Short mmCIF file of C-alpha atoms and ligand atoms in Angstrom, two decimals:
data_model
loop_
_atom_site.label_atom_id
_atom_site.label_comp_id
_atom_site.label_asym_id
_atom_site.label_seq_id
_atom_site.Cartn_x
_atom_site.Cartn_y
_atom_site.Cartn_z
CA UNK M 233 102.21 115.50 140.46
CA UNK M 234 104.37 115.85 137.53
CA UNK M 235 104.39 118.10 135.59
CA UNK M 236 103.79 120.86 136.97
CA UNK M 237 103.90 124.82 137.50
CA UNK M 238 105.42 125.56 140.80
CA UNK M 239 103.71 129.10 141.70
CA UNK M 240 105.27 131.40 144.64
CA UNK M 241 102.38 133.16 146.37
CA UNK M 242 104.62 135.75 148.16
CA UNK M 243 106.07 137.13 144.85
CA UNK M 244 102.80 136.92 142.81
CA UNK M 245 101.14 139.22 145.75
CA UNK M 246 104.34 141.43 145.97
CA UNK M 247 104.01 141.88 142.43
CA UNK M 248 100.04 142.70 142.05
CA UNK M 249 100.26 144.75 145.21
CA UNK M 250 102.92 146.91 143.21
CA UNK M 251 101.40 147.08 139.88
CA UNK M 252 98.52 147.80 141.94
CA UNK M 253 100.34 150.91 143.65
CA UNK M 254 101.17 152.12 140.52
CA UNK M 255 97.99 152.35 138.67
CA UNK M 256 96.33 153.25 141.86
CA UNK M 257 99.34 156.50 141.55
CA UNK M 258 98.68 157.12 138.38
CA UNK M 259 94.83 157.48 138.81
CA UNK M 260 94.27 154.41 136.92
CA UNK M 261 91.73 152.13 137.18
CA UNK M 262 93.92 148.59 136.91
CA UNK M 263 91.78 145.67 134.73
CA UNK M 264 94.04 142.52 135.84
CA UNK M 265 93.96 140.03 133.32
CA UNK M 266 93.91 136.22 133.61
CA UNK M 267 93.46 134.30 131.10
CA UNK M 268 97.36 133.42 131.10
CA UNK M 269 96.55 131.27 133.80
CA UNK M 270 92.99 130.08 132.76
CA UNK M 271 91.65 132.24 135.68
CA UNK M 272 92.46 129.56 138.22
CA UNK M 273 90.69 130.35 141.26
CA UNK M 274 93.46 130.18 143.58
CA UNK M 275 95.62 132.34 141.42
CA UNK M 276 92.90 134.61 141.84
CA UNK M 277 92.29 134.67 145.18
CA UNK M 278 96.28 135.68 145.37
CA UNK M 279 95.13 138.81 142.56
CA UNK M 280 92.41 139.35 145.40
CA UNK M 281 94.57 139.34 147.92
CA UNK M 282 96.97 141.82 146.38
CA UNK M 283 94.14 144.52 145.66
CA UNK M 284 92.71 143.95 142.62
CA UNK M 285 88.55 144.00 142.27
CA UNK M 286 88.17 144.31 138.59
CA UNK M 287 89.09 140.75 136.77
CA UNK M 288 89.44 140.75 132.54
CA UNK M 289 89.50 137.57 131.20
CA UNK M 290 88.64 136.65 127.19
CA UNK M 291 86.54 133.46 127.65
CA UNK M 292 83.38 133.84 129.43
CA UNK M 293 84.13 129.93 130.95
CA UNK M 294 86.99 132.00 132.80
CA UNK M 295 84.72 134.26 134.53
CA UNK M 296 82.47 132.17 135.69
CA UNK M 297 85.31 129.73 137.93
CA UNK M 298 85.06 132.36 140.71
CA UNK M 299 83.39 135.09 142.39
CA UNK M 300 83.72 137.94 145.29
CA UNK M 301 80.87 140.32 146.71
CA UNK M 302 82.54 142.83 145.59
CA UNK M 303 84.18 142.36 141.91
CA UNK M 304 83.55 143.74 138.68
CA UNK M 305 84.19 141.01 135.60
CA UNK M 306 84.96 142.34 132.22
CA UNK M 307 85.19 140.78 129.07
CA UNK M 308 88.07 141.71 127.16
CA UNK M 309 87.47 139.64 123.75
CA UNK M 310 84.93 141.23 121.84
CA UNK M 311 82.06 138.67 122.38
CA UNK M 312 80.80 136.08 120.25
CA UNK M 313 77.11 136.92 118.80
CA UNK M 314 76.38 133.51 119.82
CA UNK M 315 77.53 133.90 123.78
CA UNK M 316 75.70 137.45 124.72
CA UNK M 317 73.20 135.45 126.93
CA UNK M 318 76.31 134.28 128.94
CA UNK M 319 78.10 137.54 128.33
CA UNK M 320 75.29 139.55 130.21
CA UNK M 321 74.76 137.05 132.47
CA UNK M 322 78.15 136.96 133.63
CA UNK M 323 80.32 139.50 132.89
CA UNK M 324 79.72 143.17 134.18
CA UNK M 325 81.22 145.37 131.36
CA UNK M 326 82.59 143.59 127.70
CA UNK M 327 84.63 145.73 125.27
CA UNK M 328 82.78 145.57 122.04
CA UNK M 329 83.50 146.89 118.41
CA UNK M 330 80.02 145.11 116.76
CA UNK M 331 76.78 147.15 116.59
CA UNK M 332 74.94 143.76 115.63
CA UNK M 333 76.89 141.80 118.39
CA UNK M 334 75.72 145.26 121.00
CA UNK M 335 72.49 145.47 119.98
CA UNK M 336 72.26 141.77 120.96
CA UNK M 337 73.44 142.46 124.08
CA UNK M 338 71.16 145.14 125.10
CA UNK M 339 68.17 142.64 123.83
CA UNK M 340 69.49 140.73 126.20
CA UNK M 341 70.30 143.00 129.41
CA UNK M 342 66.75 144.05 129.26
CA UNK M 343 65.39 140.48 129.57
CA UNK M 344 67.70 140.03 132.39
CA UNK M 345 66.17 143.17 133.95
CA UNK M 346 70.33 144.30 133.69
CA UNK M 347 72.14 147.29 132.10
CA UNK M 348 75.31 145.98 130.58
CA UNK M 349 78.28 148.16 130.59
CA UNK M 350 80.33 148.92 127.06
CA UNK M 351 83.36 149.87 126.35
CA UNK M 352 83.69 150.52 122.57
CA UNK M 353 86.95 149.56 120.92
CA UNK M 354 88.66 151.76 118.20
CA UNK M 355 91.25 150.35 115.58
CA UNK M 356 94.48 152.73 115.81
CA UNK M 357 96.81 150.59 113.69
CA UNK M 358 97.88 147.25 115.06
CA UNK M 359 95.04 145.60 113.18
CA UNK M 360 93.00 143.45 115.24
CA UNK M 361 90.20 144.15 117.17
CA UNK M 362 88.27 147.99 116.91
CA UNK M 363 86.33 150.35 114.97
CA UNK M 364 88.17 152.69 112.70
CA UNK M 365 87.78 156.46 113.01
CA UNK M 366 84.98 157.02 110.18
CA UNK M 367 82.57 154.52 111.45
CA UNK M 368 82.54 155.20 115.39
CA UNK M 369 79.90 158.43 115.21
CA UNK M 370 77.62 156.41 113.63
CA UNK M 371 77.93 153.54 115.93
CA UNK M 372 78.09 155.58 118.88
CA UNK M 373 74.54 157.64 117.86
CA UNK M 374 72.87 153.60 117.27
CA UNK M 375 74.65 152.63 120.95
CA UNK M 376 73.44 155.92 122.33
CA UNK M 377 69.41 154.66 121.77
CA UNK M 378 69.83 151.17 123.00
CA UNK M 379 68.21 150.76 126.62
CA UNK M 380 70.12 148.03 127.86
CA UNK M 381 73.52 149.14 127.76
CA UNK M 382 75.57 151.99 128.69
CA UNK M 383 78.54 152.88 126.93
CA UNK M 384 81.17 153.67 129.74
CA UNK M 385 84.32 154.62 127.82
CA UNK M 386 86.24 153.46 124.98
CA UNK M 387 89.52 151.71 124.38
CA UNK M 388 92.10 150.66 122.19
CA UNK M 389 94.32 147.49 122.20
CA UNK M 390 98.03 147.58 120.62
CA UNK M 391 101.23 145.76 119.88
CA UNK M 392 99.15 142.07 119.59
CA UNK M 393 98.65 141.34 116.15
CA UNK M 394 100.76 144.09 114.26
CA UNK M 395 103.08 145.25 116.61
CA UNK M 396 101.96 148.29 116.62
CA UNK M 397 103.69 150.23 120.10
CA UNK M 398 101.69 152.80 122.00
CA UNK M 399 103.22 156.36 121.46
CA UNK M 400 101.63 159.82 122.02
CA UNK M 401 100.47 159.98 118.43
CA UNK M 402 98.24 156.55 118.92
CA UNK M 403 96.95 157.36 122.33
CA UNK M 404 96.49 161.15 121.68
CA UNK M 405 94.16 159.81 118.56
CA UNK M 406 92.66 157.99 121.47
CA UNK M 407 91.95 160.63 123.95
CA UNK M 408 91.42 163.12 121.51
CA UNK M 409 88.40 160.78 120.11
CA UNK M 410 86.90 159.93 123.69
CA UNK M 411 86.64 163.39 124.70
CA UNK M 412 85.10 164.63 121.36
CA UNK M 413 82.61 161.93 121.52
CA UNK M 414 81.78 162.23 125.57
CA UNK M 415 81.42 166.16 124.47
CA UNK M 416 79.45 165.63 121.51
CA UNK M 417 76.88 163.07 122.41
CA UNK M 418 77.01 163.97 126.16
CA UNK M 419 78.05 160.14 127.54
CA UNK M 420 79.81 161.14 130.71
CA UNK M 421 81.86 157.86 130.12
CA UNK M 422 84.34 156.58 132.90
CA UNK M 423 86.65 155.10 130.92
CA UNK M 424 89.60 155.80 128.27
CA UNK M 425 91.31 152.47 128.48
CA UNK M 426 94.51 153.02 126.87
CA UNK M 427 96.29 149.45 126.29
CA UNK M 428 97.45 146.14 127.89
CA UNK M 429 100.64 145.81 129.34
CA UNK M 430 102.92 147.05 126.23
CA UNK M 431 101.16 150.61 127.46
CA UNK M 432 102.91 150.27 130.47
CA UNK M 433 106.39 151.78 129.66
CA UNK M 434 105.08 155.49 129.43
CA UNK M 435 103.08 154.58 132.67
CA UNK M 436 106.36 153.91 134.30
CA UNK M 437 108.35 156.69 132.88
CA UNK M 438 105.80 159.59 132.83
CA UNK M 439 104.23 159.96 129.53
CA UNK M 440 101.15 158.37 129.59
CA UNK M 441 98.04 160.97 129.21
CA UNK M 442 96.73 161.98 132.03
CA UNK M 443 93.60 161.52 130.57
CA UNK M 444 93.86 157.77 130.18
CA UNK M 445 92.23 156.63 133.50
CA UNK M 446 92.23 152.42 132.56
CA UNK M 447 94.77 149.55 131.25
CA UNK M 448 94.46 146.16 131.05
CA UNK M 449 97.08 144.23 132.06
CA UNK M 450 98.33 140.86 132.17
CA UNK M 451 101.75 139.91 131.47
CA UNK M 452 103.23 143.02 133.43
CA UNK M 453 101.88 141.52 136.90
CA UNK M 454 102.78 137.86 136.40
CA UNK M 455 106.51 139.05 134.82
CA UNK M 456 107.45 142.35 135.32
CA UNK M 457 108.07 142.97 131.47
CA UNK M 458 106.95 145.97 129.89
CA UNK M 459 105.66 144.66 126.52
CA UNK M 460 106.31 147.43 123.96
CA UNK M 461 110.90 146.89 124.61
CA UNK M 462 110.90 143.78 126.40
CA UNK M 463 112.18 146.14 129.53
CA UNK M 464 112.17 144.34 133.14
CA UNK M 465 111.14 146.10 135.45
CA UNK M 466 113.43 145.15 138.31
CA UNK M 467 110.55 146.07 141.30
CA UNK M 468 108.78 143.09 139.75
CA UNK M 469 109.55 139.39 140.20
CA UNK M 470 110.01 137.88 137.27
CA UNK M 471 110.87 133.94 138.64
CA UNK M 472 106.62 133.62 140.14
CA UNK M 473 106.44 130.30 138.13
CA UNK M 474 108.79 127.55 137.68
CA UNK M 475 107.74 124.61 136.01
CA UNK M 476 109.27 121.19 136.73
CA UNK M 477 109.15 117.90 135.13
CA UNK M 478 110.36 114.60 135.36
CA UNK M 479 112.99 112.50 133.65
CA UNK M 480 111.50 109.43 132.82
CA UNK M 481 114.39 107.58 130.79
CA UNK M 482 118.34 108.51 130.26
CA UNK M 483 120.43 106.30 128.42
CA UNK M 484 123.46 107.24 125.86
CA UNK M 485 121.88 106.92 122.14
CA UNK M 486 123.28 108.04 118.65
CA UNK M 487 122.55 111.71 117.73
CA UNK M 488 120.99 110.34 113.82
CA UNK M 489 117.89 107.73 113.70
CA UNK M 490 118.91 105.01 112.05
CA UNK M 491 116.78 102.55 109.24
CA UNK M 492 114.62 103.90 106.57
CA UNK M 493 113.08 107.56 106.92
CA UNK M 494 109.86 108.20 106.17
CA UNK M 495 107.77 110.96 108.43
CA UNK M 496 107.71 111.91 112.01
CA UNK M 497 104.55 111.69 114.71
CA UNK M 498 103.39 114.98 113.02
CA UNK M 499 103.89 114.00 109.10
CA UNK M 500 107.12 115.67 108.29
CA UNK M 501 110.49 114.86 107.45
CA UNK M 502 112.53 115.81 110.06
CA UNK M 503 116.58 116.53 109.19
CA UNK M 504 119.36 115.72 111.65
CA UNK M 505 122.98 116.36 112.77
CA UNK M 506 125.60 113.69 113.45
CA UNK M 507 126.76 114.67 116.67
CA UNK M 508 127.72 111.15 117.57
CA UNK M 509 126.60 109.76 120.69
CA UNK M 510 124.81 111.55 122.93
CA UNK M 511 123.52 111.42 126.30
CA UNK M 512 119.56 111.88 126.36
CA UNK M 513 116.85 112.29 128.59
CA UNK M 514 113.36 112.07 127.88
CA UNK M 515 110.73 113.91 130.42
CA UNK M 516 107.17 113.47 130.76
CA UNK M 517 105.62 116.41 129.19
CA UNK M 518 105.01 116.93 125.55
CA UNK M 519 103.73 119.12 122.53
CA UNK M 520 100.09 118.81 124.41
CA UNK M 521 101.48 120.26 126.97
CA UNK M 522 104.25 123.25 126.52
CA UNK M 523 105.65 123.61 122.55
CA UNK M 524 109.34 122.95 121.85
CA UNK M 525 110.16 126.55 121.82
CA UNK M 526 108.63 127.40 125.43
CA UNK M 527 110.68 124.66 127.17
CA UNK M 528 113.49 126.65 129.06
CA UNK M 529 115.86 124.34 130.65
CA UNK M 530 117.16 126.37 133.67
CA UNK M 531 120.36 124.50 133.91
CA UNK M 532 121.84 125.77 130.44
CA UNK M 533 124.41 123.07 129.74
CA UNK M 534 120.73 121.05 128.39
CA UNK M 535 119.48 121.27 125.13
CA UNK M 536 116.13 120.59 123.80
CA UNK M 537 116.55 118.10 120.68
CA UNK M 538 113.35 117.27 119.89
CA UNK M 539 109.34 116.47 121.09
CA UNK M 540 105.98 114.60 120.28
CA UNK M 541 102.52 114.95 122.03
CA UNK M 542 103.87 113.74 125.43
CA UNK M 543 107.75 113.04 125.31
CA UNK M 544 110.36 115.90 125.12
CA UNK M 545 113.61 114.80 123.96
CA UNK M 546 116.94 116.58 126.04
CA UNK M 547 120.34 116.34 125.42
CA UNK M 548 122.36 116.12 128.83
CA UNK M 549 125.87 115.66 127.17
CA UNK M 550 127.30 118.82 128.51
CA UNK M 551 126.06 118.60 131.74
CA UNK M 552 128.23 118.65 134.93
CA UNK M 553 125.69 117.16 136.94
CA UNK M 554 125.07 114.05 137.12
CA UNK M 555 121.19 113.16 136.30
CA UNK M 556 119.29 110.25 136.84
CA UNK M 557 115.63 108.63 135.96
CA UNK M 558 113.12 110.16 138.33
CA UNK M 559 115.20 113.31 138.67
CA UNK M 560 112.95 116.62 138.47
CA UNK M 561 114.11 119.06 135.91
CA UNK M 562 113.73 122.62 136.39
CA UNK M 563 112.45 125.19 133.22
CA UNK M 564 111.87 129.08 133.11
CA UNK M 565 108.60 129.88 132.35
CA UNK M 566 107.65 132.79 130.07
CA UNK M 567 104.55 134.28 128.96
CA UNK M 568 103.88 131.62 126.38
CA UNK M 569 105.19 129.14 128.85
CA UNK M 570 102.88 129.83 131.10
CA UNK M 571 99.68 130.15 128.83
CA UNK M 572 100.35 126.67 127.10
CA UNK M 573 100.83 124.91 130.63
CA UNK M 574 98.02 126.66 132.51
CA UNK M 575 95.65 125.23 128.94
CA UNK M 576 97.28 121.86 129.51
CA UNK M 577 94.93 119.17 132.07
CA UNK M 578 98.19 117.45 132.38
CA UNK M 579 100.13 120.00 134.02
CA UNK M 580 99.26 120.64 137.69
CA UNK M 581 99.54 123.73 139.18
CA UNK M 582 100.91 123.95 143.07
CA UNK M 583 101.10 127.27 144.90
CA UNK M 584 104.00 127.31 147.65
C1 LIG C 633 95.28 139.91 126.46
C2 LIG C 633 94.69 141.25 126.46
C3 LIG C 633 95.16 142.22 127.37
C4 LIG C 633 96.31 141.98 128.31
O1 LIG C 633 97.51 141.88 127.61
P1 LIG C 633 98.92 141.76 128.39
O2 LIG C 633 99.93 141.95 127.31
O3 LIG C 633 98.97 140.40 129.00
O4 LIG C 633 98.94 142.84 129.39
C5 LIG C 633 94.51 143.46 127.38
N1 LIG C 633 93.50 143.73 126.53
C6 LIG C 633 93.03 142.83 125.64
C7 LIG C 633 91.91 143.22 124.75
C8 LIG C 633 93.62 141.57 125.57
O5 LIG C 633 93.17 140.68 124.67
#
């Protein structure tokens, strides 16, 4: 059972059904994103529960664990030229920022007797996926002649590789682009998707365009942190997951290995501090599992020390209470927390 991501259902569903409530407010058309948790079906059936009926994941193999009547799926990674069989087959819209990788797709959409939805992609800044400004007319008139797809809005994606935060300069470029383009070449799109959840701050306090009518958001539902500040929202639970392990030996060692160093299980040469002796705990969960940095003792008198593939090394010295072997251990869970566990096979998840 152990390790394992504890998941409360009531706060995950109080929490979609508000971000929900918002966007639905706003006139926005909410993507919820999953592929924090892998898209586990019964983490989507809570999503389902709490409103949502479009589902963005990146991977295709996400998609594909679960399905409702009455659903839309989108891909949200720009897809793989070697996947747009799967991509039409499965997904329902796919943002896109490749005429090769589109025209693909329409090839494809007509052999399954489908039209594919697009939304195109446009680079404002933050550097990763999108098609800068001088390039999209031309794409746009190619798209425009292509029978099995129908471009249905574009989109823009910020603050994930350059940090780039959403302001009224960005997202004006954006609307100001979408409506020039839905004028020009007469698209009647339904979409100006403006951002994932670092967009979600001028949602919340009023500035977002009016005109933006989509987001995509993931970490916002599952932690009620806008991502541009790092602002809780306090309407949002931010404790849904917990993840627990178990202590599987506790003994009082010295702080400094002793005997000739060479290089650790990863092939460096770790340095260390005499602290003298020190009471230590190992769990049962590792670098496979959750990375040093992402495990978040709860009871803050613990300190990580150290970890290899399936052992994480604690320091209990300061602790007031008293631990023993088999004792469960209890760690916050961020967003990274929670996207390295959900990846890991060894780490169970248990809804409660
Ligand atoms: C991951 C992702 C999102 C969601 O990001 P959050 O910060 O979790 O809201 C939205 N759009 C794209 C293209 C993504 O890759």
């Amino acid at each position: 059972m152990y390790p394992a991501l504890f998941l409360n259902k009531e706060k995950l569903i109080h929490n979609v059904k508000t971000v929900k409530n918002l966007c639905d407010t706003a006139n926005i058309e909410l993507f919820a994103v999953t592929k924090c948790f892998c898209s586990n079906p019964d983490v989507i059936d809570l999503y389902y529960k709490g409103g949502v009926r479009v589902f963005a994941d990146s991977r295709i193999s996400n998609l594909q664990k679960y399905d409702y009547s009455d659903i839309k799926k989108v891909l949200i990674r720009i897809p793989m030229l070697s996947e747009v069989e799967k991509v039409v087959e499965v997904a329902d819209i796919s943002l896109n920022s490749e005429i090769e990788v589109i025209r693909k797709l329409s090839e494809e959409a007509l052999k399954q007797n489908k039209v594919h939805e697009i939304i195109l992609m446009i680079e404002l800044g933050d550097l990763r996926e999108g098609i800068v400004e001088e390039s999209i007319e031309s794409i746009v008139e190619n798209v425009k002649d292509l029978k099995g797809v129908n471009l249905v809005g574009f989109g823009t994606n910020l603050t994930c590789y350059g940090a780039i935060i959403p302001d009224d300069n960005n997202l004006g470029k954006l609307v100001e682009l979408s409506k020039n383009l839905n004028e020009k070449y007469n698209l009647n799109i339904k979409y100006i998707s403006g951002g994932n959840s670092s967009s979600v701050y001028k949602l919340l306090d009023g500035t977002l365009s009016k005109d933006i009518n989509n987001l995509r958001i993931g970490e916002f539902i599952l932690f009620g942190t806008e991502t541009a500040y790092g602002e809780d929202y306090t309407e949002i639970h931010q404790d849904v997951f917990t993840l627990k392990t178990e202590i599987i030996e506790l003994k009082v060692k010295d702080s400094l290995p002793t005997g000739n160093s060479g290089v650790n299980a990863f092939g460096k040469k770790p340095t260390f501090e005499d602290k003298g002796k020190m009471k230590r705990a190992i769990i049962a969960i590792g670098k496979q599992d959750v990375s040093i940095d992402n495990i978040l003792p709860k009871d803050e008198s613990i300190f990580v020390v150290g970890q290899s593939s399936d052992h994480t090394i604690l320091d209990l010295t300061q602790c007031k209470t008293e631990y023993k072997v088999g004792d469960i251990l209890e760690f916050k869970v961020e967003y990274t927390t929670l996207l390295e566990a959900s990846t890991s096979e060894y780490v169970s998840t248990i809804l409660e």
